[in-house]
Coordinates of C-alpha atoms in Angstrom, one line a residue:
X1 CA 28.1 -38.2 41.0
X2 CA 29.2 -36.8 37.7
X3 CA 27.8 -38.3 34.5
X4 CA 30.2 -38.1 31.6
X5 CA 29.2 -38.0 28.0
X6 CA 30.2 -41.0 26.0
X7 CA 32.7 -40.3 23.2
X8 CA 31.3 -40.3 19.7
X9 CA 32.0 -43.6 18.1
X10 CA 33.1 -44.2 14.6
X11 CA 29.6 -45.2 13.6
X12 CA 27.9 -42.5 15.5
X13 CA 27.0 -39.2 13.8
X14 CA 27.3 -35.8 15.4
X15 CA 23.5 -35.5 15.1
X16 CA 23.0 -38.8 17.0
X17 CA 25.4 -37.6 19.7
X18 CA 23.5 -34.3 20.2
X19 CA 20.2 -36.2 20.4
X20 CA 17.0 -36.1 18.5
X21 CA 16.0 -32.7 19.7
X22 CA 18.4 -30.9 17.4
X23 CA 17.1 -32.8 14.4
X24 CA 13.5 -31.9 15.3
X25 CA 14.5 -28.3 15.7
X26 CA 16.1 -28.2 12.3
X27 CA 13.0 -29.9 10.9
X28 CA 10.7 -27.4 12.5
X29 CA 12.8 -24.6 11.1
X30 CA 12.7 -26.0 7.6
X31 CA 8.9 -26.5 7.7
X32 CA 8.4 -23.0 9.1
X33 CA 10.5 -21.4 6.4
X34 CA 8.7 -23.5 3.8
X35 CA 5.3 -22.4 5.2
X36 CA 6.2 -18.7 5.1
X37 CA 7.4 -19.1 1.5
X38 CA 4.2 -21.1 0.6
X39 CA 2.0 -18.3 1.9
X40 CA 4.0 -15.7 -0.2
X41 CA 3.8 -17.8 -3.3
X42 CA 0.1 -18.4 -3.0
X43 CA -0.6 -14.7 -2.7
X44 CA 1.6 -13.9 -5.7
X45 CA -0.1 -16.6 -7.8
X46 CA -3.6 -15.3 -7.0
X47 CA -2.8 -11.6 -7.5
X48 CA -4.0 -9.5 -10.5
X49 CA -2.1 -9.9 -13.7
X50 CA -0.4 -13.2 -13.0
X51 CA -2.9 -15.2 -15.0
X52 CA -6.2 -14.7 -16.7
X53 CA -7.6 -17.9 -15.2
X54 CA -10.1 -16.6 -12.7
X55 CA -10.4 -19.6 -10.4
X56 CA -6.7 -19.1 -9.4
X57 CA -7.7 -16.1 -7.4
X58 CA -9.4 -18.5 -5.0
X59 CA -5.9 -19.6 -3.8
X60 CA -5.8 -16.3 -1.8
X61 CA -8.5 -17.6 0.5
X62 CA -6.1 -20.3 1.8
X63 CA -2.8 -18.3 1.4
X64 CA -2.3 -17.5 5.0
X65 CA -3.0 -21.1 6.2
X66 CA 0.6 -22.4 5.9
X67 CA 2.0 -19.5 7.9
X68 CA -0.7 -19.4 10.5
X69 CA -0.5 -23.2 11.0
X70 CA 3.2 -23.0 12.2
X71 CA 2.8 -19.9 14.4
X72 CA 1.7 -21.8 17.5
X73 CA 5.0 -23.6 17.6
X74 CA 7.0 -20.4 17.3
X75 CA 8.2 -17.8 19.7
X76 CA 6.9 -14.2 19.2
X77 CA 10.3 -13.4 17.7
X78 CA 10.2 -16.4 15.4
X79 CA 6.7 -15.4 14.3
X80 CA 7.9 -11.9 13.5
X81 CA 10.8 -13.2 11.4
X82 CA 8.6 -15.7 9.5
X83 CA 6.1 -13.0 8.8
X84 CA 8.8 -10.7 7.6
X85 CA 10.2 -13.3 5.2
X86 CA 6.7 -13.8 3.8
X87 CA 6.1 -10.1 3.5
X88 CA 9.4 -9.4 1.8
X89 CA 8.8 -12.1 -0.8
X90 CA 5.3 -10.9 -1.5
X91 CA 6.4 -7.4 -2.0
X92 CA 9.3 -8.4 -4.2
X93 CA 7.1 -10.7 -6.3
X94 CA 4.3 -8.1 -6.8
X95 CA 6.7 -5.2 -7.5
X96 CA 9.2 -6.6 -10.0
X97 CA 8.3 -3.6 -12.1
X98 CA 9.5 -1.1 -9.6
X99 CA 13.2 -0.9 -10.4
X100 CA 12.6 0.0 -14.0
X101 CA 9.9 2.5 -12.9
X102 CA 12.4 4.3 -10.7
X103 CA 15.1 4.3 -13.4
X104 CA 12.7 5.6 -16.1
X105 CA 10.6 8.0 -14.1
X106 CA 12.7 9.1 -11.2
X107 CA 16.0 9.1 -13.1
X108 CA 17.8 6.7 -10.6
X109 CA 20.8 4.6 -11.7
X110 CA 19.7 1.0 -12.3
X111 CA 21.7 -0.2 -9.3
X112 CA 20.2 2.4 -7.0
X113 CA 16.8 1.6 -8.4
X114 CA 17.2 -2.1 -7.5
X115 CA 18.6 -1.3 -4.1
X116 CA 15.7 1.1 -3.4
X117 CA 13.2 -1.6 -4.4
X118 CA 14.7 -4.2 -2.1
X119 CA 14.7 -1.5 0.7
X120 CA 11.0 -0.8 0.1
X121 CA 10.1 -4.5 0.0
X122 CA 12.0 -5.0 3.2
X123 CA 10.2 -2.1 4.9
X124 CA 6.8 -3.1 3.6
X125 CA 7.4 -6.7 4.7
X126 CA 7.5 -5.3 8.3
X127 CA 3.7 -5.1 8.1
X128 CA 3.5 -8.9 7.7
X129 CA 6.0 -9.3 10.5
X130 CA 4.0 -7.2 12.9
X131 CA 0.8 -9.1 11.9
X132 CA 2.4 -12.5 12.5
X133 CA 3.9 -11.4 15.8
X134 CA 0.7 -9.9 17.1
X135 CA -1.3 -13.0 16.1
X136 CA 1.2 -15.2 17.9
X137 CA 1.6 -13.1 21.0
X138 CA -2.1 -12.4 21.7
X139 CA -3.6 -15.7 20.5
X140 CA -4.1 -16.8 24.1
X141 CA -6.3 -13.8 24.6
X142 CA -8.4 -13.9 21.4
X143 CA -9.2 -16.8 19.0
X144 CA -7.0 -16.8 16.0
X145 CA -9.9 -16.6 13.6
X146 CA -10.9 -13.2 15.1
X147 CA -7.5 -11.8 15.9
X148 CA -5.6 -12.6 12.6
X149 CA -8.1 -11.0 10.2
X150 CA -8.6 -7.9 12.4
X151 CA -4.8 -7.4 12.7
X152 CA -4.3 -7.8 9.0
X153 CA -6.9 -5.1 8.3
X154 CA -5.1 -2.7 10.7
X155 CA -1.8 -3.3 8.8
X156 CA -3.4 -2.8 5.4
X157 CA -5.2 0.4 6.4
X158 CA -2.8 2.3 8.6
X159 CA 0.8 1.1 8.0
X160 CA 2.4 3.8 5.7
X161 CA 3.4 2.2 2.5
X162 CA 4.9 3.4 -0.8
X163 CA 2.6 1.2 -2.8
X164 CA -0.3 0.0 -0.6
X165 CA -1.6 -3.4 -1.5
X166 CA -4.6 -5.3 -0.1
X167 CA -5.3 -9.1 -0.2
X168 CA -8.8 -8.2 -1.1
X169 CA -7.6 -7.0 -4.5
X170 CA -7.2 -10.6 -5.6
X171 CA -11.0 -10.9 -5.7
X172 CA -11.6 -8.0 -8.2
X173 CA -13.1 -10.4 -10.8
X174 CA -15.3 -12.3 -8.4
X175 CA -18.0 -9.7 -8.2
X176 CA -20.2 -11.4 -5.6
X177 CA -17.3 -11.3 -3.1
X178 CA -16.1 -7.9 -4.1
X179 CA -19.4 -6.2 -3.2
X180 CA -18.4 -6.5 0.4
X181 CA -16.0 -3.6 -0.3
X182 CA -18.9 -1.2 -0.2
X183 CA -18.9 -1.8 3.6
X184 CA -15.3 -0.6 4.1
X185 CA -13.1 -0.9 1.1
X186 CA -11.1 -4.0 0.0
X187 CA -10.1 -4.4 3.7
X188 CA -13.5 -6.0 4.3
X189 CA -12.7 -8.6 1.7
X190 CA -9.3 -9.1 3.2
X191 CA -11.0 -9.7 6.6
X192 CA -13.2 -12.4 5.1
X193 CA -10.3 -14.1 3.4
X194 CA -8.0 -14.2 6.4
X195 CA -11.0 -15.3 8.5
X196 CA -11.4 -18.3 6.3
X197 CA -7.6 -19.0 6.3
X198 CA -7.3 -18.6 10.1
X199 CA -10.3 -20.9 10.7
X200 CA -8.7 -23.6 8.5
X201 CA -5.3 -23.1 10.3
X202 CA -7.0 -23.4 13.7
X203 CA -8.7 -26.6 12.7
X204 CA -5.4 -28.1 11.5
X205 CA -3.6 -27.0 14.7
X206 CA -6.4 -28.6 16.8
X207 CA -6.2 -31.9 14.9
X208 CA -2.4 -32.0 15.2
X209 CA -2.4 -31.4 18.9
X210 CA -5.4 -33.7 19.6
X211 CA -7.6 -30.9 20.8
X212 CA -11.3 -30.5 20.0
X213 CA -12.1 -28.9 16.6
X214 CA -13.0 -25.2 16.8
X215 CA -16.6 -25.8 15.9
X216 CA -17.7 -22.4 17.0
X217 CA -15.2 -20.7 14.7
X218 CA -16.2 -23.0 11.9
X219 CA -19.9 -22.3 12.3
X220 CA -19.3 -18.5 12.6
X221 CA -17.1 -18.5 9.5
X222 CA -19.6 -20.4 7.5
X223 CA -22.4 -18.0 8.6
X224 CA -20.3 -15.0 7.7
X225 CA -19.6 -16.4 4.2
X226 CA -23.2 -17.1 3.6
X227 CA -24.1 -13.6 4.6
X228 CA -21.4 -12.3 2.3
X229 CA -22.9 -14.2 -0.7
X230 CA -26.4 -13.0 0.1
X231 CA -25.2 -9.4 0.5
X232 CA -23.1 -9.6 -2.7
X233 CA -26.0 -11.0 -4.8
X234 CA -28.4 -8.4 -3.4
X235 CA -26.2 -5.4 -4.1
X236 CA -25.4 -6.7 -7.6
X237 CA -29.1 -6.9 -8.3
X238 CA -30.1 -3.6 -6.7
X239 CA -27.2 -1.6 -8.3
X240 CA -27.9 -3.1 -11.7
X241 CA -31.6 -2.1 -11.4
X242 CA -30.7 1.5 -10.4
X243 CA -28.2 1.7 -13.1
X244 CA -30.6 0.5 -15.8
X245 CA -32.9 3.5 -15.1
X246 CA -30.1 6.1 -14.9
X247 CA -29.3 8.7 -17.6
X248 CA -26.7 7.7 -20.2
X249 CA -23.6 9.4 -21.4
X250 CA -21.7 8.6 -24.6
X251 CA -18.0 8.5 -23.7
X252 CA -15.0 7.7 -25.9
X253 CA -11.4 7.3 -24.8
X254 CA -8.1 7.2 -26.6
X255 CA -5.3 4.9 -25.7
X256 CA -2.4 6.2 -27.8
X257 CA 0.8 5.3 -25.9
X258 CA 3.2 2.4 -26.0
X259 CA 4.7 0.6 -23.0
X260 CA 8.3 1.6 -22.3
X261 CA 11.1 -0.9 -22.2
X262 CA 14.7 -0.7 -21.0
X263 CA 16.1 1.2 -18.1
X264 CA 15.9 4.8 -19.4
X265 CA 13.0 7.1 -20.2
X266 CA 11.8 7.2 -23.8
X267 CA 10.0 10.4 -24.4
X268 CA 9.8 10.5 -28.2
X269 CA 8.6 13.5 -30.2
X270 CA 6.0 15.4 -28.1
X271 CA 4.4 17.0 -31.2
X272 CA 4.1 13.6 -32.9
X273 CA 2.5 12.2 -29.8
X274 CA 0.0 15.0 -29.6
X275 CA -0.8 14.5 -33.4
X276 CA -1.3 10.8 -32.8
X277 CA -4.0 11.5 -30.1
X278 CA -5.7 14.0 -32.4
X279 CA -5.7 11.5 -35.3
X280 CA -7.1 8.7 -33.1
X281 CA -9.7 11.0 -31.7
X282 CA -10.9 11.9 -35.2
X283 CA -11.1 8.3 -36.1
X284 CA -13.2 7.5 -33.0
X285 CA -15.7 10.3 -33.9
X286 CA -15.9 9.2 -37.5
X287 CA -16.6 5.6 -36.5
X288 CA -19.6 6.2 -34.3
X289 CA -22.3 8.5 -32.9
X290 CA -21.5 11.9 -31.5
X291 CA -19.7 11.8 -28.2
X292 CA -20.8 13.7 -25.0
X293 CA -17.2 13.4 -23.7
X294 CA -13.8 12.3 -25.0
X295 CA -11.0 11.3 -22.7
X296 CA -7.2 11.3 -23.2
X297 CA -5.1 9.8 -20.4
X298 CA -2.5 11.3 -18.1
X299 CA 0.2 13.3 -19.9
X300 CA -1.5 12.6 -23.3
X301 CA -0.7 16.2 -24.2
X302 CA 3.1 16.1 -23.7
X303 CA 3.5 19.9 -24.2
X304 CA 3.5 22.1 -21.1
X305 CA 0.4 24.1 -20.6
X306 CA -0.1 27.3 -18.5
X307 CA -1.9 26.5 -15.3
X308 CA -4.1 29.5 -15.9
X309 CA -4.8 28.8 -19.6
X310 CA -8.3 29.8 -20.7
X311 CA -8.3 29.1 -24.4
X312 CA -7.0 26.6 -26.9
X313 CA -4.0 27.7 -29.0
X314 CA -4.4 29.2 -32.5
X315 CA -4.8 27.0 -35.5
X316 CA -1.3 27.7 -36.8
X317 CA 0.3 26.7 -33.4
X318 CA 1.8 23.2 -33.0
X319 CA 0.5 23.4 -29.4
X320 CA -3.1 23.5 -30.6
X321 CA -5.1 20.8 -28.9
X322 CA -8.3 20.5 -30.9
X323 CA -7.5 19.5 -34.4
X324 CA -9.7 17.2 -36.5
X325 CA -12.2 16.3 -33.8
X326 CA -15.1 18.2 -32.1
X327 CA -16.0 16.4 -28.9
X328 CA -15.6 18.0 -25.5
X329 CA -12.3 16.7 -24.1
X330 CA -10.8 15.9 -20.7
X331 CA -7.1 15.3 -20.9
X332 CA -4.0 14.9 -18.8
X333 CA -1.2 17.4 -19.1
X334 CA 1.7 18.9 -17.1
X335 CA 1.0 22.5 -16.2
X336 CA 3.2 25.3 -15.0
X337 CA 2.4 28.2 -12.8
X338 CA 4.0 31.1 -14.5
X339 CA 4.4 33.0 -11.2
X340 CA 5.8 30.4 -8.9
X341 CA 7.3 28.2 -11.6
X342 CA 5.7 25.2 -9.9
X343 CA 4.6 22.3 -12.1
X344 CA 1.5 20.2 -11.6
X345 CA 0.2 16.9 -12.9
X346 CA -3.1 18.2 -14.1
X347 CA -6.4 17.4 -15.7
X348 CA -7.8 19.9 -18.1
X349 CA -11.1 20.4 -20.0
X350 CA -11.4 21.7 -23.5
X351 CA -15.0 22.7 -24.4
X352 CA -16.4 22.4 -27.9
X353 CA -16.2 26.2 -28.2
X354 CA -12.4 26.3 -27.4
X355 CA -12.6 27.3 -23.8
X356 CA -9.9 25.7 -21.7
X357 CA -10.0 25.0 -18.0
X358 CA -7.4 23.3 -15.8
X359 CA -9.7 22.0 -13.1
X360 CA -7.8 19.4 -11.2
X361 CA -4.2 18.9 -10.0
X362 CA -3.0 15.5 -8.7
X363 CA -3.0 15.7 -4.9
X364 CA -1.3 12.4 -3.9
X365 CA 2.1 12.2 -5.6
X366 CA 4.2 9.1 -6.1
X367 CA 7.1 8.9 -3.7
X368 CA 10.5 8.8 -5.5
X369 CA 8.9 9.5 -8.9
X370 CA 6.9 12.7 -8.5
X371 CA 7.8 13.7 -4.9
X372 CA 10.7 13.5 -2.6
X373 CA 11.4 14.9 0.9
X374 CA 13.6 18.0 0.6
X375 CA 16.7 16.2 1.9
X376 CA 16.4 13.7 -1.0
X377 CA 15.6 16.0 -3.9
X378 CA 19.1 15.8 -5.1
X379 CA 18.7 12.1 -5.8
X380 CA 16.5 12.7 -8.8
X381 CA 17.4 14.4 -12.1
X382 CA 13.7 15.1 -12.8
X383 CA 11.7 18.2 -12.0
X384 CA 9.3 17.3 -9.2
X385 CA 5.6 18.1 -9.0
X386 CA 3.7 20.3 -6.6
X387 CA 0.6 18.7 -4.9
X388 CA -2.8 20.0 -5.9
X389 CA -5.6 21.1 -3.5
X390 CA -8.7 21.4 -5.7
X391 CA -11.4 18.7 -5.3
X392 CA -14.5 20.2 -6.9
X393 CA -15.8 18.2 -9.9
X394 CA -15.9 19.4 -13.5
X395 CA -19.4 20.3 -14.5
X396 CA -20.1 19.1 -18.1
X397 CA -22.9 20.6 -20.0
X398 CA -24.5 17.9 -22.1
X399 CA -27.0 19.1 -24.8
X400 CA -30.3 17.4 -25.3
X401 CA -30.0 14.8 -28.0
X402 CA -32.2 11.8 -29.3
X403 CA -35.0 12.7 -26.9
X404 CA -32.6 13.2 -23.9
X405 CA -33.0 16.4 -22.0
X406 CA -30.0 18.7 -21.6
X407 CA -28.3 18.4 -18.2
X408 CA -25.3 19.4 -16.1
X409 CA -23.1 16.4 -15.2
X410 CA -20.6 16.7 -12.4
X411 CA -17.5 14.6 -13.1
X412 CA -14.7 13.9 -10.6
X413 CA -11.2 13.0 -12.0
X414 CA -8.4 11.4 -10.1
X415 CA -5.0 10.7 -11.6
X416 CA -2.9 7.5 -11.8
X417 CA -1.6 6.5 -8.3
X418 CA -4.6 8.2 -6.6
X419 CA -6.8 5.2 -7.7
X420 CA -5.2 3.0 -5.0
X421 CA -6.6 5.1 -2.1
X422 CA -10.2 4.4 -1.1
X423 CA -10.2 7.5 1.1
X424 CA -9.1 9.7 -1.7
X425 CA -12.0 8.8 -4.0
X426 CA -14.4 8.9 -1.0
X427 CA -13.3 12.5 -0.5
X428 CA -14.1 13.3 -4.1
X429 CA -17.5 11.6 -3.8
X430 CA -18.4 14.0 -1.0
X431 CA -18.6 16.7 -3.8
X432 CA -21.4 14.8 -5.5
X433 CA -20.0 13.6 -8.9
X434 CA -22.2 11.4 -11.1
X435 CA -19.3 9.9 -12.9
X436 CA -15.7 9.0 -12.0
X437 CA -12.8 9.2 -14.4
X438 CA -9.3 7.9 -13.8
X439 CA -6.5 9.3 -16.0
X440 CA -3.3 7.3 -15.9
X441 CA -0.1 6.7 -17.8
X442 CA 1.1 3.2 -17.0
X443 CA 3.6 3.1 -19.9
X444 CA 6.3 3.7 -17.3
X445 CA 5.6 0.3 -15.8
X446 CA 6.2 -1.6 -19.0
X447 CA 4.6 -4.9 -19.9
X448 CA 4.3 -6.1 -16.3
X449 CA 1.8 -7.0 -13.6
X450 CA 1.3 -3.4 -12.6
X451 CA -1.4 -2.3 -15.2
X452 CA -3.7 -5.1 -14.1
X453 CA -3.0 -4.4 -10.4
X454 CA -3.8 -0.8 -11.1
X455 CA -7.1 -1.8 -12.8
X456 CA -8.1 -4.0 -9.9
X457 CA -7.9 -0.9 -7.6
X458 CA -10.3 1.0 -9.9
X459 CA -12.8 -1.9 -9.8
X460 CA -13.1 -1.5 -6.0
X461 CA -13.4 2.4 -6.3
X462 CA -16.4 1.8 -8.6
X463 CA -18.0 -0.6 -6.1
X464 CA -17.3 1.6 -3.0
X465 CA -18.7 4.7 -4.6
X466 CA -21.5 3.0 -6.7
X467 CA -20.5 5.1 -9.7
X468 CA -19.6 4.1 -13.2
X469 CA -15.9 4.6 -13.7
X470 CA -14.0 5.3 -16.9
X471 CA -10.2 4.6 -16.9
X472 CA -8.1 6.1 -19.7
X473 CA -4.5 4.8 -19.5
X474 CA -1.8 5.8 -22.0
X475 CA -0.7 2.3 -22.9
X476 CA -3.4 0.4 -21.1
X477 CA -5.3 -1.0 -19.5
X478 CA -8.1 1.4 -20.3
X479 CA -11.6 0.3 -19.3
X480 CA -15.3 1.1 -18.7
X481 CA -16.3 -0.2 -15.3
X482 CA -19.9 -0.3 -14.1
X483 CA -21.0 0.6 -10.6
X484 CA -21.3 -3.1 -9.9
X485 CA -17.5 -3.5 -10.5
X486 CA -18.1 -5.3 -13.8
X487 CA -15.5 -4.5 -16.4
X488 CA -17.8 -3.8 -19.4
X489 CA -15.0 -3.1 -21.9
X490 CA -11.2 -3.0 -21.7
X491 CA -8.3 -2.2 -24.0
X492 CA -5.3 -4.3 -23.4
X493 CA -1.7 -3.1 -23.1
X494 CA -0.4 -1.4 -26.2
X495 CA 2.8 -3.2 -27.1
X496 CA 3.2 -1.6 -30.6
X497 CA 1.8 1.2 -32.7
X498 CA -0.5 -1.2 -34.5
X499 CA -2.3 -1.9 -31.2
X500 CA -3.2 1.8 -30.5
X501 CA -6.8 2.9 -30.7
X502 CA -9.7 3.6 -28.4
X503 CA -13.0 2.6 -27.0
X504 CA -16.5 4.0 -27.1
X505 CA -19.3 3.2 -24.7
X506 CA -22.7 4.6 -25.3
X507 CA -24.1 3.2 -22.1
X508 CA -22.1 5.0 -19.4
X509 CA -24.6 5.7 -16.6
X510 CA -24.9 8.7 -14.4
X511 CA -25.8 7.7 -10.8
X512 CA -26.6 10.0 -7.9
X513 CA -27.2 7.7 -4.9
X514 CA -23.9 7.2 -3.1
X515 CA -22.6 3.8 -2.0
X516 CA -22.6 2.7 1.6
X517 CA -18.9 3.4 1.9
X518 CA -19.6 7.2 1.6
X519 CA -21.4 7.0 4.9
X520 CA -19.5 4.2 6.6
X521 CA -15.9 5.1 5.6
X522 CA -13.4 3.3 7.7
X523 CA -15.8 2.3 10.5
X524 CA -15.1 -1.4 9.9
X525 CA -11.4 -0.8 10.1
X526 CA -11.9 1.1 13.4
X527 CA -13.8 -1.9 14.9
X528 CA -10.9 -4.1 13.8
X529 CA -8.6 -1.8 15.8
X530 CA -10.8 -2.1 18.8
X531 CA -10.7 -6.0 18.6
X532 CA -6.9 -6.0 18.5
X533 CA -6.6 -3.4 21.3
X534 CA -9.0 -5.5 23.5
X535 CA -6.9 -8.6 22.7
X536 CA -3.7 -6.8 23.7
X537 CA -5.2 -5.4 26.9
X538 CA -6.5 -8.9 27.9
X539 CA -3.1 -10.4 27.3
X540 CA -1.4 -7.7 29.5
X541 CA -4.0 -8.1 32.3
X542 CA -3.5 -11.9 32.4
X543 CA 0.2 -11.5 32.5
X544 CA 0.0 -9.0 35.4
X545 CA -2.4 -11.3 37.2
X546 CA 0.0 -14.2 36.8
X547 CA 2.8 -12.1 38.2
X548 CA 0.7 -11.0 41.2

């Protein structure tokens, strides 16, 4: 017997004719898309630089809840696409500064710069897609509150990205929470945040489906959070106590650049820029006590310097570096190897007696801006840099003064983009520095979120290494950061010549005991990988058993 479909009447809609299932499917799709976008928006709102209101960063603890709450009702493919959508929006929202950076620094046409940014955001969004798909596919093998944070840590740590970003960075001003980074970088903080979000999502899913609440997950999550608070308070107290007894260094820094605007580079007069840094340096010295060390940011000296230079230029030369000030100086400069014609993004030291030493060359170069694969080198109109290889610290001779004994102070410098890599600074820490210095020129990024994002990375480098860290940035944000992660002083973005100047800190401390991250490294990330692999293996065994 054949059942025929009744014709659609005049008062009957197409949706009624197709049945309620189609309407429910469209409703589920709308809610799922809204959930993915809500997750992305919460992450953007809680990220560094969006607002100075500190409590807003707490939104990040619940940011993954909307997306995770809808995953159980999705196929693996659907979870992948929703995660991809969230990831693309997050990357676009946090990297709105990237197109103008590519245009100014890499010499790309504005249209190509925008297209490149979209392509990078689309690629980096695949990390979120993979995370959502794995969480959905293997949720029957492992509880979501364990699988989701472990998978997110793996994506953050090992997925190759142009500009790596960690959810943990949102907590850089909440120091009790941020201390957990000593156990494995900001990825540990990410784990804690996604653990909380996944537990909340599991509870909501259980309530919606009428299943028992996940009391075990709730109890474990609560216990982990309590342990995090205890650990954070303990490490804040012990680090502050060690720091209070450590030797001091008087450090000054000059912030003499202005943020760039527009789509083209604005180099200005290099001699005038050098003279500006000399003038500001003299003013800093005249305003306070003698300095043990003066810092200029990346590319503060805009005139090319020989890579093998050993002395300052003569007094009559416009290239002379020391003019009007006396302090030992560490500064950023572009150097050239006269034999190979290779150029380097370098840090140099000018001693009080005029001796010059180029002691560090930037190792990790920025893709598109400083480095391109050989087949892409024709895309940029700029001369590209060579990567450095030297990691040994600068040894600063500090004379005895005011009852302090003379001492030799090892100082490690890293440049700009290198601040975002925990493993890079850990490698420098293996050489035994007592102070970390980050030289940067964020003027290329303009008046955007990026300088605050960059600063948030350096806060975590100080916590991981348990070293005071001084950040000198051309147009800001320069800062003195204690080994606890506390930003003791900061100079905001320089939007005009009237806002130029510098900072002096007479209480920079020289520490010798390394942080736990020096010994642990990425052990925590490795255990997260084990968790996900076990979950995947369990899922495959169950599937094979069902087939058998």
